Short mmCIF file of C-alpha atoms in Angstrom, two decimals:
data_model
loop_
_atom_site.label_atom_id
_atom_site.label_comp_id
_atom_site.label_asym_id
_atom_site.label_seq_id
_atom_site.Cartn_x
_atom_site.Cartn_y
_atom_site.Cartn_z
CA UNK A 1 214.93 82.93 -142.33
CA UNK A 2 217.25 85.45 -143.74
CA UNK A 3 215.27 87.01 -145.99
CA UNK A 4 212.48 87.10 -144.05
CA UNK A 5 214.81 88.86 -141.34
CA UNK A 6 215.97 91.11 -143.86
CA UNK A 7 212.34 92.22 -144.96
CA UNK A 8 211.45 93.09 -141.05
CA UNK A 9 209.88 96.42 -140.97
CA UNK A 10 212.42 97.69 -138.81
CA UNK A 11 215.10 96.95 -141.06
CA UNK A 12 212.71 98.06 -143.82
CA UNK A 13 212.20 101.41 -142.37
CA UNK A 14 216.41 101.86 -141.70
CA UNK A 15 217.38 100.81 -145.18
CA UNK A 16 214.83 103.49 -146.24
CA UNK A 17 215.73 106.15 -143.60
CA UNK A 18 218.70 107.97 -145.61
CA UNK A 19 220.74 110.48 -143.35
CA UNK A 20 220.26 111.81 -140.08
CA UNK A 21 218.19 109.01 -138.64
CA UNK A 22 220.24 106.41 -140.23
CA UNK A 23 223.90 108.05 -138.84
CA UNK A 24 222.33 108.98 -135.53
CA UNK A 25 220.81 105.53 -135.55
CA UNK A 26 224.20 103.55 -136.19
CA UNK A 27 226.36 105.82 -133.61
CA UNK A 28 224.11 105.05 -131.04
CA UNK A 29 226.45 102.23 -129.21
CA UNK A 30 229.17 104.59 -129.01
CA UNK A 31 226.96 106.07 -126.05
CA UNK A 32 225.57 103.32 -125.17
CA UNK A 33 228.08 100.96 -124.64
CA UNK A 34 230.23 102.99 -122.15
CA UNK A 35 227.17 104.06 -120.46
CA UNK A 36 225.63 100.83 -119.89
CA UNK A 37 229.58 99.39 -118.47
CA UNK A 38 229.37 101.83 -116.11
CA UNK A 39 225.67 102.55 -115.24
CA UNK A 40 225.11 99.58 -112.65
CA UNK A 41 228.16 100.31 -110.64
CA UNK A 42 227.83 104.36 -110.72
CA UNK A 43 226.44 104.92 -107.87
CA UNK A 44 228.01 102.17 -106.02
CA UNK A 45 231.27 104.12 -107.56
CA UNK A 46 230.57 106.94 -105.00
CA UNK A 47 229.05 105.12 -102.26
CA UNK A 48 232.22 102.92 -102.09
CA UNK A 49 234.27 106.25 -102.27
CA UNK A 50 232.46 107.71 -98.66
CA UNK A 51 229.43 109.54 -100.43
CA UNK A 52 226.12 108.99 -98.53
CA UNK A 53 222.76 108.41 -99.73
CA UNK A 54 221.16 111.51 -98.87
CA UNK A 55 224.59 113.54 -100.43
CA UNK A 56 223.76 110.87 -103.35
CA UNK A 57 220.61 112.54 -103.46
CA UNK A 58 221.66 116.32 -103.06
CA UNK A 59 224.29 115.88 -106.09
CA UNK A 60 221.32 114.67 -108.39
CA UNK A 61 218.84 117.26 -106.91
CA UNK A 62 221.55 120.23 -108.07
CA UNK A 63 222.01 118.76 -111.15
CA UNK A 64 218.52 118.75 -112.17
CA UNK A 65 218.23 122.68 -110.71
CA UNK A 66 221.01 123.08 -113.02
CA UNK A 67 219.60 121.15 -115.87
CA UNK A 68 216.62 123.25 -115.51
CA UNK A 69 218.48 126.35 -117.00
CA UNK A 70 220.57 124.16 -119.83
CA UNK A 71 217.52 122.60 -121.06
CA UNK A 72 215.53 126.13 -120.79
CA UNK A 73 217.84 127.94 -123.23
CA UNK A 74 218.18 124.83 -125.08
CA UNK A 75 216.08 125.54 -127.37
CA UNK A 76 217.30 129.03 -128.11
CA UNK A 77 220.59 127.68 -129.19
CA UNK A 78 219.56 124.67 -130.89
CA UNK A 79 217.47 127.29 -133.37
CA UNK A 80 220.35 129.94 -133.59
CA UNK A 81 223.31 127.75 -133.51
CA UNK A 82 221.48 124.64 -135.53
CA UNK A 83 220.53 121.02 -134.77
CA UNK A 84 224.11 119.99 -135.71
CA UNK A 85 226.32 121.90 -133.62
CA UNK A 86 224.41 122.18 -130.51
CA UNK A 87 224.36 118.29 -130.45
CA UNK A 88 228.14 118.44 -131.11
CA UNK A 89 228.89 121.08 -128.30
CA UNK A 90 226.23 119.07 -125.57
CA UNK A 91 228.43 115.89 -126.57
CA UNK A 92 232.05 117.43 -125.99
CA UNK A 93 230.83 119.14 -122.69
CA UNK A 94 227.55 116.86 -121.52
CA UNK A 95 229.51 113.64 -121.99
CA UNK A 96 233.36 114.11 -123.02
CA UNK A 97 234.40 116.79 -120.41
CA UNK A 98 231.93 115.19 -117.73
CA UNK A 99 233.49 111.54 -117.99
CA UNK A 100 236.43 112.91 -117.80
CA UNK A 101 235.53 114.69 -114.17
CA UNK A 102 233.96 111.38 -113.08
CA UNK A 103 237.26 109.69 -114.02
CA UNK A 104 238.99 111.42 -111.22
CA UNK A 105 236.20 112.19 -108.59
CA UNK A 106 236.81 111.10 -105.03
CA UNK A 107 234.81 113.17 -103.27
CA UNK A 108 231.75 114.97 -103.26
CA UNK A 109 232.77 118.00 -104.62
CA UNK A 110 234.32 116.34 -107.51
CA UNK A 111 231.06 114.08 -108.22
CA UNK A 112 228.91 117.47 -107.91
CA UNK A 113 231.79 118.83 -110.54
CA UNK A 114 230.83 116.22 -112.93
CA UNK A 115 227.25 116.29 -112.83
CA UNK A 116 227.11 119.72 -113.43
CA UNK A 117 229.33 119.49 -116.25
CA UNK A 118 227.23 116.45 -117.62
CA UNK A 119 224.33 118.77 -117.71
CA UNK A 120 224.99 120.16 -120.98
CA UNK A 121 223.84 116.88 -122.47
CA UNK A 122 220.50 118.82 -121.78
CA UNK A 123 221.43 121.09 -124.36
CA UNK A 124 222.38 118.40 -126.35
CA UNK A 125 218.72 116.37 -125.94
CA UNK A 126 216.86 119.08 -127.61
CA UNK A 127 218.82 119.35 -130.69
CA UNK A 128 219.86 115.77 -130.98
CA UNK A 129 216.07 115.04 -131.15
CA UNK A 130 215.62 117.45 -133.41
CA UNK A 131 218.21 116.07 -135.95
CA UNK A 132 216.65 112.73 -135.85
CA UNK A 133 213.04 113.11 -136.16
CA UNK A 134 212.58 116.30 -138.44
CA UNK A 135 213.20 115.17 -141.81
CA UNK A 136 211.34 112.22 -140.71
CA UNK A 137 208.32 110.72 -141.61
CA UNK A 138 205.87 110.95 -138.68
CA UNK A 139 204.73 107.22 -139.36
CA UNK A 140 207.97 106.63 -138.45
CA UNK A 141 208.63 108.02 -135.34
CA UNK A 142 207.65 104.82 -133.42
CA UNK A 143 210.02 102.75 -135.23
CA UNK A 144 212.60 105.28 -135.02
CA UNK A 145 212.54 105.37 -131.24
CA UNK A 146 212.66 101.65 -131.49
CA UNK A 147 215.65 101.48 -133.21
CA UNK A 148 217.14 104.17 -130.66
CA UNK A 149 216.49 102.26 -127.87
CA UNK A 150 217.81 98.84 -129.88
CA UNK A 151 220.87 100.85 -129.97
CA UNK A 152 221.32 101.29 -126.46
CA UNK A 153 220.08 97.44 -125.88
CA UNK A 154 222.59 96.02 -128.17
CA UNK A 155 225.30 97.54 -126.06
CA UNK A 156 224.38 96.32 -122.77
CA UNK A 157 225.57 93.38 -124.09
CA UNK A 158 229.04 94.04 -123.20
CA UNK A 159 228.36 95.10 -119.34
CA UNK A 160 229.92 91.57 -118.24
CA UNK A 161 232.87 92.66 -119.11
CA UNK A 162 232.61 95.45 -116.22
CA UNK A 163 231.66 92.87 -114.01
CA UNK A 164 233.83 90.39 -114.88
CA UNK A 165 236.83 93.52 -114.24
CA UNK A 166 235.12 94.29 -110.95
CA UNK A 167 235.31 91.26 -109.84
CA UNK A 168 238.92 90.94 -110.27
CA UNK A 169 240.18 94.57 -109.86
CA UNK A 170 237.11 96.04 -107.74
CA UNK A 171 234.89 98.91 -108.47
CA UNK A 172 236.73 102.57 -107.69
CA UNK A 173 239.76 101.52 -110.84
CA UNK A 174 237.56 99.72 -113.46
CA UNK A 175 234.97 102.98 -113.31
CA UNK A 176 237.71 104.84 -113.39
CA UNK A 177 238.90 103.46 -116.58
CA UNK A 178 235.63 103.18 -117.97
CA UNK A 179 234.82 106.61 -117.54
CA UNK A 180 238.17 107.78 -119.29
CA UNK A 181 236.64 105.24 -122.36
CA UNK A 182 233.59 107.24 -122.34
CA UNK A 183 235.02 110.17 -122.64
CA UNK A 184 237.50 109.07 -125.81
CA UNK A 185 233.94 107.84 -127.63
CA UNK A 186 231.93 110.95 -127.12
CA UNK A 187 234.53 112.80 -128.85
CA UNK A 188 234.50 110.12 -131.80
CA UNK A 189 230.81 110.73 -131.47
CA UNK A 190 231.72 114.31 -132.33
CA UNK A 191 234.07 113.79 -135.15
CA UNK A 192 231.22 111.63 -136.89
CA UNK A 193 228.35 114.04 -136.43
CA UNK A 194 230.20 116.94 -137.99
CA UNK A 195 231.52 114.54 -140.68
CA UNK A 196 227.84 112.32 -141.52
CA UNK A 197 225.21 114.32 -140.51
CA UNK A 198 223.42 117.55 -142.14
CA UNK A 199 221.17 120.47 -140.52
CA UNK A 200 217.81 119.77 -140.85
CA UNK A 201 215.26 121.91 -143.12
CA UNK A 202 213.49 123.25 -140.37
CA UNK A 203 217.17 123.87 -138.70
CA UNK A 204 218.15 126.03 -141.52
CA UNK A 205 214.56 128.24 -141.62
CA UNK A 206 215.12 128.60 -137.42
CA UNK A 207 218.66 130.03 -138.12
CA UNK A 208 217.65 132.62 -140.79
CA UNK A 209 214.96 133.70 -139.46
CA UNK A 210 216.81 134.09 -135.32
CA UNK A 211 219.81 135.29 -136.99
CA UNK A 212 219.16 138.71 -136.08
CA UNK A 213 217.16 137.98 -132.92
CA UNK A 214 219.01 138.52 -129.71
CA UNK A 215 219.28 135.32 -126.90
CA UNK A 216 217.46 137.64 -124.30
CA UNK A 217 214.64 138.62 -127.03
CA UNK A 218 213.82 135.25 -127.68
CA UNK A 219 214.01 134.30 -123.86
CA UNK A 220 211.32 137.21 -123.61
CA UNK A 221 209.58 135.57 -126.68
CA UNK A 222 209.03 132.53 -123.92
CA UNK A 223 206.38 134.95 -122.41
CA UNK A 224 204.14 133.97 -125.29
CA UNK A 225 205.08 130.61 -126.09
CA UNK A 226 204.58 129.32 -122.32
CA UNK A 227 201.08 129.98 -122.56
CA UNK A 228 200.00 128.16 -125.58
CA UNK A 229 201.64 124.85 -124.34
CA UNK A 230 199.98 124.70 -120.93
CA UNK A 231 196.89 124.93 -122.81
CA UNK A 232 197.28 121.82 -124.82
CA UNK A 233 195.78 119.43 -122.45
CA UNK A 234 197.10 116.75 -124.41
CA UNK A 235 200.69 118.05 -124.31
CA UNK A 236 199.91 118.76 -120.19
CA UNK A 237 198.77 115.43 -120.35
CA UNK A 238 201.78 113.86 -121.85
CA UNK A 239 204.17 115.95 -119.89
CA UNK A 240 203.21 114.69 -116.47
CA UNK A 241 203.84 111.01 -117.57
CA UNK A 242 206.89 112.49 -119.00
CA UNK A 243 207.82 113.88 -115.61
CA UNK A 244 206.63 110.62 -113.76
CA UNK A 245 208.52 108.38 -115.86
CA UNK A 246 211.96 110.67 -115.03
CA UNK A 247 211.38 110.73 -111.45
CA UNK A 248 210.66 107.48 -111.40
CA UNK A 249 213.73 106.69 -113.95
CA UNK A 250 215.73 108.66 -111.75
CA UNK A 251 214.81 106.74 -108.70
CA UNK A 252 215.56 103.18 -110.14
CA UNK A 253 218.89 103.94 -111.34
CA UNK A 254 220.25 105.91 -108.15
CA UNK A 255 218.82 102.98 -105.60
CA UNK A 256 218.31 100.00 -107.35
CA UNK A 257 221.61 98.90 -107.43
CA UNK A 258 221.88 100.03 -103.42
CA UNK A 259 218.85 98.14 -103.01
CA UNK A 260 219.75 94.68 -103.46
CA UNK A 261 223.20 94.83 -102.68
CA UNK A 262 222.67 96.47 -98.91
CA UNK A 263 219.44 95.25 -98.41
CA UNK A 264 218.98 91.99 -100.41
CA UNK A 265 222.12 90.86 -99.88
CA UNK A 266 223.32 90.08 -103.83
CA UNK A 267 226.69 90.57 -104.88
CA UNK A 268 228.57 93.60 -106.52
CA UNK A 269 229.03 91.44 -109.24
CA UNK A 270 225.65 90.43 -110.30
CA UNK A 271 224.65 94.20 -110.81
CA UNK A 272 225.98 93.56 -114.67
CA UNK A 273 223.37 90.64 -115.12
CA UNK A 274 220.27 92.56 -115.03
CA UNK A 275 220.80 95.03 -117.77
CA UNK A 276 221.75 91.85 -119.98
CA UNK A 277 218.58 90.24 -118.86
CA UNK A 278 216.26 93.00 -119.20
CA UNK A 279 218.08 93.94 -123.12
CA UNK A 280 217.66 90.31 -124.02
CA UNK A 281 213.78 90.61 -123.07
CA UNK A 282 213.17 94.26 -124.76
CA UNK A 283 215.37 93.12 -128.19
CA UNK A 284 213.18 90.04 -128.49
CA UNK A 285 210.18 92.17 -127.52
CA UNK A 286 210.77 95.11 -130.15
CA UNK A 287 211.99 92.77 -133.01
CA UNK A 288 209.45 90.27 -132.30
CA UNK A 289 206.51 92.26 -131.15
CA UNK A 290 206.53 95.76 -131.42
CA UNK A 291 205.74 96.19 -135.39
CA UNK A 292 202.49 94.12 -134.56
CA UNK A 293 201.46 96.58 -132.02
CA UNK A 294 201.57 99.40 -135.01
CA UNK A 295 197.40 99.42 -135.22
CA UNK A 296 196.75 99.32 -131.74
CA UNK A 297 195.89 102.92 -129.95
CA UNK A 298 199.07 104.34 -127.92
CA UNK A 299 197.28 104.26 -124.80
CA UNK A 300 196.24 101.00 -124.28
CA UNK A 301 199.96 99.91 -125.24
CA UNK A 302 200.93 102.49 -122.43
CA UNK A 303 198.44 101.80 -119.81
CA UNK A 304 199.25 97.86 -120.01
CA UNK A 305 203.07 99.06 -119.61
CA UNK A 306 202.63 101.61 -116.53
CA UNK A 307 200.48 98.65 -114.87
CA UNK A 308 203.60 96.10 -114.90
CA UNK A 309 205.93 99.30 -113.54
CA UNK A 310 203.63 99.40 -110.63
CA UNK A 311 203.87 95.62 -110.47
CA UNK A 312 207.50 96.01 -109.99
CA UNK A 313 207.92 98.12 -107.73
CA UNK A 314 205.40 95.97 -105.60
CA UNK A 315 207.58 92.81 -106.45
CA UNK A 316 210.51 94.64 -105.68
CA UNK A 317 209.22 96.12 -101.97
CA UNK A 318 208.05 92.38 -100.99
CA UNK A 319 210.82 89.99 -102.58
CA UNK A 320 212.32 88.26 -99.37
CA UNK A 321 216.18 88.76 -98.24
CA UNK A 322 217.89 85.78 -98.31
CA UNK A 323 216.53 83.84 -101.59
CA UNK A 324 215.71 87.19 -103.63
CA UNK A 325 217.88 86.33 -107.19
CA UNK A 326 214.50 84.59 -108.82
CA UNK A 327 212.37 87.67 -108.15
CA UNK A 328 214.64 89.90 -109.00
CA UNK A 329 214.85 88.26 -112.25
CA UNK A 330 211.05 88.32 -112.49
CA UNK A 331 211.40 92.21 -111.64
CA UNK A 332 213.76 92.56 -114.66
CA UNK A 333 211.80 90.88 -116.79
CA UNK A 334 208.89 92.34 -116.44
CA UNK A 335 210.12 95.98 -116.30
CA UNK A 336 211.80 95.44 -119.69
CA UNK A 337 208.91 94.56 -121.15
CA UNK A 338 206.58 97.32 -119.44
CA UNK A 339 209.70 99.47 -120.73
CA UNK A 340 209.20 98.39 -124.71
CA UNK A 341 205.38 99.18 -124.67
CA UNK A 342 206.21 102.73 -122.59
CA UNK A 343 209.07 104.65 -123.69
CA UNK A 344 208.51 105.06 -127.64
CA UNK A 345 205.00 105.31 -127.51
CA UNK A 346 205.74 108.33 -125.09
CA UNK A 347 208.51 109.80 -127.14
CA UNK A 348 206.48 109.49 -130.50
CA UNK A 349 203.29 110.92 -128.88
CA UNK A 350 205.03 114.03 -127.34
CA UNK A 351 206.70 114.73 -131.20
CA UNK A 352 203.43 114.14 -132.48
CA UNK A 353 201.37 116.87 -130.64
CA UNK A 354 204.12 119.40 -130.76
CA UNK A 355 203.90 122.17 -133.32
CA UNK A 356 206.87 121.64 -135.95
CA UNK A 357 207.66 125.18 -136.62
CA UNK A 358 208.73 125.39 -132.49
CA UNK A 359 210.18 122.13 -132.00
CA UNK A 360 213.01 123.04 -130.67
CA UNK A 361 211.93 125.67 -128.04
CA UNK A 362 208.88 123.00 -127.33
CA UNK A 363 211.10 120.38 -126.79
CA UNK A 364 213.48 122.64 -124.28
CA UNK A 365 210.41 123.88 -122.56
CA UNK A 366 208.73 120.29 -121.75
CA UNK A 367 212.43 119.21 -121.04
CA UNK A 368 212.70 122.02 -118.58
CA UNK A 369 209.30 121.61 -117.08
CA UNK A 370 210.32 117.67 -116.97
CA UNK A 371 213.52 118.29 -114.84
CA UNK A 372 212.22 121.09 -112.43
CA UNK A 373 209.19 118.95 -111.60
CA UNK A 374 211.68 116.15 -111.02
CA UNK A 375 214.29 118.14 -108.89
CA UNK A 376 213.61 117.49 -105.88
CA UNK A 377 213.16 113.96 -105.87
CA UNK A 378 216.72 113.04 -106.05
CA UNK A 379 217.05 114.38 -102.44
CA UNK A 380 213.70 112.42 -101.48
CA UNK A 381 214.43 109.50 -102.72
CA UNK A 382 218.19 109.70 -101.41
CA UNK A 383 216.05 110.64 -97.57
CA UNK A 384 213.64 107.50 -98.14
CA UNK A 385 216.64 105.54 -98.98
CA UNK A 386 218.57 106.30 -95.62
CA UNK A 387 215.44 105.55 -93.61
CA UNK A 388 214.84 102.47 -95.32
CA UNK A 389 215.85 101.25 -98.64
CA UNK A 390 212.22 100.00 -99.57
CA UNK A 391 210.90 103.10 -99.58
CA UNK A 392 212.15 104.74 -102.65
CA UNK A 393 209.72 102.18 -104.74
CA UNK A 394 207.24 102.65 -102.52
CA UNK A 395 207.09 106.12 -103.61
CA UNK A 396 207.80 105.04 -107.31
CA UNK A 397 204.82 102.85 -106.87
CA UNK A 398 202.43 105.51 -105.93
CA UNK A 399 203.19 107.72 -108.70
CA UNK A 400 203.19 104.72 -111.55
CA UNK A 401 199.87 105.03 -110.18
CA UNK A 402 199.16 108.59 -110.93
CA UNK A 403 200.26 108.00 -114.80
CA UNK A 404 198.13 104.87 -114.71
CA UNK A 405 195.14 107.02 -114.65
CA UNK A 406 196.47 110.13 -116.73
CA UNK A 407 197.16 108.08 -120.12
CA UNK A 408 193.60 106.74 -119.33
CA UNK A 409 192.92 110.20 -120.84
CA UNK A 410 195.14 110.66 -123.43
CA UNK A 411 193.46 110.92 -126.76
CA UNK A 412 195.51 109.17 -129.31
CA UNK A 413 196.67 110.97 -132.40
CA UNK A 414 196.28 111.36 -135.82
CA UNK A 415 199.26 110.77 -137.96
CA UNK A 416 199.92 113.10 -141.10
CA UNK A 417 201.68 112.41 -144.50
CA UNK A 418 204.79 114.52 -144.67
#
């Protein structure tokens, strides 16, 4: 049983994966754990402190404006500055300074502070993607993702501990805390990129050849760039169920939690539980199934998972108030599971029709495109929510649809020996 666990093809492809995967691989639960402690209770964190849905809303509708621009000129510094430092910097502002913010909000102005601050991580997305995947194989993108969102699972792990603190000390002073933790391992996070990783080849070749090229001429180079990725259907194609996924990402994490505690009736301390259940199901599912899926198209992987979103958000509109705890847990379930056959295959398949020699300012445009499209949404959603709190999955419902029919069309790709 060892052995055989040993020769997995996901611990076959880390073992081989020397550097920059492998570090950003391993360091992934320093994000992850924090985050995950304090995800289900964050936005119960500022309801419980007097902000309102629909000010819920506006604080993540500014942010995204905001993360518009960061993610924009992402790129730009990500090829002058290098893969390596621009993660670093979007780490010590995006996550270290922001948790920091968070740690003292108690009012709207302070959560808006903190948001705005946490949009740096933008910056940080472009070049932290960068440093993982370029020195990569592309067969291995798939399993790479895999083993970046096995990172994040494996730290969910420890959100009873947040509920089990809750439930003793309440939410407002075990966030608080939490968020002051977060902010201590971002800056380890820091310390361990400068120390374990190195700049990528194509990182290098970006910084020669912009070291003489001013921000505001490459902004202008945009002009031409813009073009040529609006007409790559496949990247168009790939970048609306990019934007649907966020929106609908966005949605699920701001009112979920609202959702069955205000509506349904659950308690505050049961909001832990579900990110354990649905890591348990997407672990077993991406050890256990996901390297047998490795010859089957990326779309029909996809469209299976974007049909069991839209099942969810159907289960979670109809499931009854008053004996809802067995379909939530059927709502978990299933979602984690539409999640494992969804989110690589989208990550890979975006890397994989993206030109390598403009990674970087691909990746910041798509990311930028991603966000704006998403902006307003936050306020919708935050509007639906105050009318009724089933309406926000109505809406994510509809467009699950819309994807549903869009990776009907994507063509899958071709993979290339590096």
């Amino acid at each position: 049983m060892k052995n055989s666990l040993l020769k997995h093809p996901l611990i076959e492809l880390l073992k081989n994966n020397k550097g920059n995967p492998k570090t950003l691989i391993l360091m992934e639960p320093l994000w992850g754990i924090p985050y995950n402690l304090i995800a289900p209770f964050a936005t119960l964190y500022m309801y419980t402190q007097g902000i309102t849905d629909v000010q819920i809303g506006l604080i993540l509708s500014v942010s995204m404006v905001v993360q518009v621009l960061f993610s924009f000129i992402g790129g730009i510094l990500t090829d002058k500055l290098g893969r390596k430092f621009t993660t670093m910097m979007g780490d010590f502002f995006g996550w270290g300074v922001a948790c920091l913010i968070w740690a003292v909000s108690g009012n709207f102005w302070f959560f808006l502070t903190a948001v705005l601050f946490n949009s740096f991580e933008q910056i940080n997305q472009t070049a932290w993607y960068c440093l993982l995947i370029e020195d990569a194989d592309s067969r291995d993108l798939i399993g790479i993702y895999t083993w970046v969102n096995i990172g994040g699972l494996i730290a969910i792990f420890f959100a009873p501990i947040s509920g089990l603190l809750i439930n003793t000390f309440s939410v407002v002073p075990v966030v608080r805390v939490l968020y002051v933790v977060f902010a201590v391992n971002m800056m380890i996070k820091v310390i361990i990129t400068f120390r374990y990783c190195e700049e990528t080849r194509q990182g290098k070749i970006r910084m020669a050849e912009t070291k003489n090229t001013s921000v505001f001429h490459m902004i202008y180079e945009y002009k031409d760039l813009i073009p040529k990725v609006l007409m790559n259907k496949e990247i168009v194609k790939v970048l609306i169920v990019c934007v649907i996924l966020h929106i609908a990402n966005l949605v699920n994490t701001s009112f979920f939690s609202l959702y069955v505690t205000q509506r349904l009736g659950i308690a505050d301390r049961y909001l832990a539980f579900f990110p354990i259940l649905n890591a348990a199901v997407m672990l077993i599912f991406m050890i256990g199934v996901q390297h047998r899926l490795e010859s089957v198209k990326f779309r029909i992987p996809m469209w299976i998972g974007l049909v069991l979103y839209a099942a969810c958000s159907v289960l979670l509109i109809l499931t009854p108030i008053g004996s809802s705890m067995p379909f939530i847990i059927v709502y978990v379930f299933v979602g984690a599971v539409a999640g494992g056959l969804v989110m690589p295959r989208k990550d890979a398949l975006l890397q994989l029709n993206i030109n390598p020699d403009e990674r970087a300012r691909i990746n910041a445009l798509i990311m930028s495109f991603t966000i704006a499209f998403a902006s307003p949404f936050g306020y919708l959603a935050g509007l639906l929510s105050s009318i009724d709190r089933r309406l926000p999955f109505v809406f994510t419902f509809t467009i699950y649809a819309i994807a549903i029919i869009i990776v009907g069309k994507i063509c899958d790709p071709e993979f290339a020996e590096k």
